Amino acid sequence: MVEEQSEEVLLNEGINCILTIYGAKTVKNLNELRYKRFIALASKNKSVQLIQQWKNNALIPPEEWGWQKDNCLKPIKMMQPAAPINVLKIIFCSCKTGCGSACGCRKSGLHCSPACIVCSGSDCDNHPPLEEDEVFDMQNINEN
């Protein structure tokens, strides 16, 4: 018989599993692991860049080694988005009427979506364009 475990216990076991997979023997949480791995990568990239400079090999710009120029070289904190673009674009509004110029989705350059509280992305002035098969279905309905 399997005992029921609290959500906190399961979460901690999952975190410990991930820490073990990444070989984090002295690290106790994911934030510390993330920071230490970032520092290790940034240090490696800095070392490679310094060696290139010492050898007078200026063929590879630092921007291609994880650095950005802003009056000085700074490490790029993330090489990939924090989440998939679709997730980052999940913005929703709670417009009471019409989704006009004050609509949060419209201001962000997005159409309303099913996540929108009132309009659900369909009953407003900022809904996404109908797909071709939806237009065809609407024409068939109107003809009958």
CSV table of C-alpha atoms in Angstrom, one decimal:
chain,number,residue,atom,x,y,z
A,1,MET,CA,0.0,0.0,0.0
A,2,VAL,CA,1.4,3.4,-1.0
A,3,GLU,CA,1.2,6.2,1.6
A,4,GLU,CA,-0.2,9.5,0.6
A,5,GLN,CA,2.4,12.2,0.7
A,6,SER,CA,1.9,15.9,1.1
A,7,GLU,CA,2.5,18.1,-1.9
A,8,GLU,CA,5.4,19.7,-0.1
A,9,VAL,CA,7.1,16.3,0.4
A,10,LEU,CA,6.6,15.4,-3.2
A,11,LEU,CA,8.0,18.7,-4.4
A,12,ASN,CA,11.1,18.4,-2.2
A,13,GLU,CA,11.7,14.8,-3.5
A,14,GLY,CA,11.4,16.1,-7.1
A,15,ILE,CA,13.9,18.9,-6.4
A,16,ASN,CA,16.3,16.4,-4.8
A,17,CYS,CA,15.9,14.2,-7.8
A,18,ILE,CA,16.9,17.0,-10.2
A,19,LEU,CA,19.8,18.0,-8.0
A,20,THR,CA,21.0,14.5,-8.0
A,21,ILE,CA,20.7,14.2,-11.8
A,22,TYR,CA,22.8,17.4,-12.2
A,23,GLY,CA,25.4,16.1,-9.7
A,24,ALA,CA,24.8,18.9,-7.2
A,25,LYS,CA,26.4,17.5,-4.0
A,26,THR,CA,26.7,20.7,-2.0
A,27,VAL,CA,23.7,22.6,-3.4
A,28,LYS,CA,20.5,22.5,-1.5
A,29,ASN,CA,18.0,24.2,-3.9
A,30,LEU,CA,17.4,24.8,-7.6
A,31,ASN,CA,18.1,28.5,-7.5
A,32,GLU,CA,21.5,28.0,-6.1
A,33,LEU,CA,22.2,25.2,-8.7
A,34,ARG,CA,21.0,27.5,-11.5
A,35,TYR,CA,23.3,30.3,-10.3
A,36,LYS,CA,26.4,28.1,-9.9
A,37,ARG,CA,25.9,26.6,-13.3
A,38,PHE,CA,25.5,30.0,-14.9
A,39,ILE,CA,28.7,31.3,-13.1
A,40,ALA,CA,30.6,28.2,-14.3
A,41,LEU,CA,29.5,28.7,-17.9
A,42,ALA,CA,30.3,32.5,-17.7
A,43,SER,CA,33.7,31.8,-16.3
A,44,LYS,CA,34.4,29.2,-19.0
A,45,ASN,CA,33.4,31.7,-21.7
A,46,LYS,CA,35.5,34.4,-20.2
A,47,SER,CA,38.5,32.1,-20.1
A,48,VAL,CA,38.1,31.2,-23.7
A,49,GLN,CA,37.8,34.9,-24.6
A,50,LEU,CA,40.9,35.9,-22.6
A,51,ILE,CA,42.9,33.1,-24.3
A,52,GLN,CA,41.8,34.4,-27.7
A,53,GLN,CA,43.0,37.9,-26.7
A,54,TRP,CA,46.3,36.7,-25.4
A,55,LYS,CA,47.0,34.9,-28.6
A,56,ASN,CA,46.1,38.0,-30.5
A,57,ASN,CA,43.3,36.0,-32.2
A,58,ALA,CA,40.6,38.6,-32.7
A,59,LEU,CA,38.7,36.5,-35.2
A,60,ILE,CA,35.9,35.7,-32.8
A,61,PRO,CA,33.9,38.6,-31.4
A,62,PRO,CA,33.0,38.3,-27.7
A,63,GLU,CA,29.3,38.5,-28.6
A,64,GLU,CA,29.6,35.0,-30.0
A,65,TRP,CA,31.0,33.7,-26.7
A,66,GLY,CA,28.1,34.6,-24.4
A,67,TRP,CA,29.0,38.3,-23.9
A,68,GLN,CA,27.3,41.5,-24.7
A,69,LYS,CA,28.9,45.0,-25.1
A,70,ASP,CA,27.5,47.8,-23.0
A,71,ASN,CA,30.5,50.1,-22.5
A,72,CYS,CA,32.1,46.9,-21.2
A,73,LEU,CA,31.7,43.2,-21.6
A,74,LYS,CA,28.9,41.7,-19.6
A,75,PRO,CA,27.8,38.0,-19.6
A,76,ILE,CA,24.5,37.2,-21.3
A,77,LYS,CA,22.4,35.7,-18.5
A,78,MET,CA,20.2,33.5,-20.8
A,79,MET,CA,20.9,32.2,-24.2
A,80,GLN,CA,17.4,31.0,-24.8
A,81,PRO,CA,14.0,32.5,-23.8
A,82,ALA,CA,12.9,31.9,-20.2
A,83,ALA,CA,9.9,29.9,-21.6
A,84,PRO,CA,8.6,29.0,-25.1
A,85,ILE,CA,7.4,32.1,-27.0
A,86,ASN,CA,3.8,30.9,-26.9
A,87,VAL,CA,3.9,30.9,-23.1
A,88,LEU,CA,5.6,34.3,-22.9
A,89,LYS,CA,2.8,35.7,-25.1
A,90,ILE,CA,0.0,34.5,-22.8
A,91,ILE,CA,-1.4,37.9,-22.0
A,92,PHE,CA,-5.1,38.3,-21.3
A,93,CYS,CA,-7.5,41.1,-20.7
A,94,SER,CA,-10.5,41.6,-18.6
A,95,CYS,CA,-12.2,44.2,-20.7
A,96,LYS,CA,-15.8,44.7,-19.9
A,97,THR,CA,-16.9,45.9,-23.4
A,98,GLY,CA,-15.5,45.5,-26.9
A,99,CYS,CA,-11.7,45.2,-26.3
A,100,GLY,CA,-11.0,48.6,-27.8
A,101,SER,CA,-7.9,50.8,-27.5
A,102,ALA,CA,-7.6,50.2,-23.7
A,103,CYS,CA,-7.4,46.4,-24.2
A,104,GLY,CA,-4.3,44.8,-22.7
A,105,CYS,CA,-4.0,42.3,-25.5
A,106,ARG,CA,-4.3,45.0,-28.2
A,107,LYS,CA,-1.7,47.1,-26.4
A,108,SER,CA,0.7,44.2,-26.5
A,109,GLY,CA,0.1,43.7,-30.2
A,110,LEU,CA,-1.8,40.4,-29.7
A,111,HIS,CA,-5.3,39.2,-30.4
A,112,CYS,CA,-7.5,38.3,-27.5
A,113,SER,CA,-7.4,34.6,-26.7
A,114,PRO,CA,-9.5,32.0,-24.9
A,115,ALA,CA,-7.6,33.0,-21.7
A,116,CYS,CA,-9.3,36.4,-21.7
A,117,ILE,CA,-11.7,36.7,-18.8
A,118,VAL,CA,-14.8,38.3,-20.4
A,119,CYS,CA,-14.6,37.9,-24.2
A,120,SER,CA,-12.8,34.6,-24.3
A,121,GLY,CA,-11.1,35.8,-27.5
A,122,SER,CA,-14.2,35.5,-29.6
A,123,ASP,CA,-16.8,38.1,-28.5
A,124,CYS,CA,-14.9,41.3,-29.0
A,125,ASP,CA,-13.3,43.7,-31.5
A,126,ASN,CA,-9.9,42.2,-31.1
A,127,HIS,CA,-10.5,38.6,-31.9
A,128,PRO,CA,-8.1,36.6,-34.1
A,129,PRO,CA,-9.0,36.4,-37.8
A,130,LEU,CA,-11.2,33.5,-38.8
A,131,GLU,CA,-9.3,30.6,-40.3
A,132,GLU,CA,-10.3,29.6,-43.9
A,133,ASP,CA,-12.3,26.5,-42.8
A,134,GLU,CA,-14.2,28.6,-40.2
A,135,VAL,CA,-15.2,31.1,-42.9
A,136,PHE,CA,-16.3,28.1,-45.1
A,137,ASP,CA,-18.4,26.7,-42.2
A,138,MET,CA,-20.0,30.1,-41.7
A,139,GLN,CA,-20.9,30.4,-45.4
A,140,ASN,CA,-22.5,27.0,-45.3
A,141,ILE,CA,-24.5,27.9,-42.2
A,142,ASN,CA,-25.7,31.1,-43.9
A,143,GLU,CA,-26.7,29.3,-47.1
A,144,ASN,CA,-28.9,26.8,-45.3
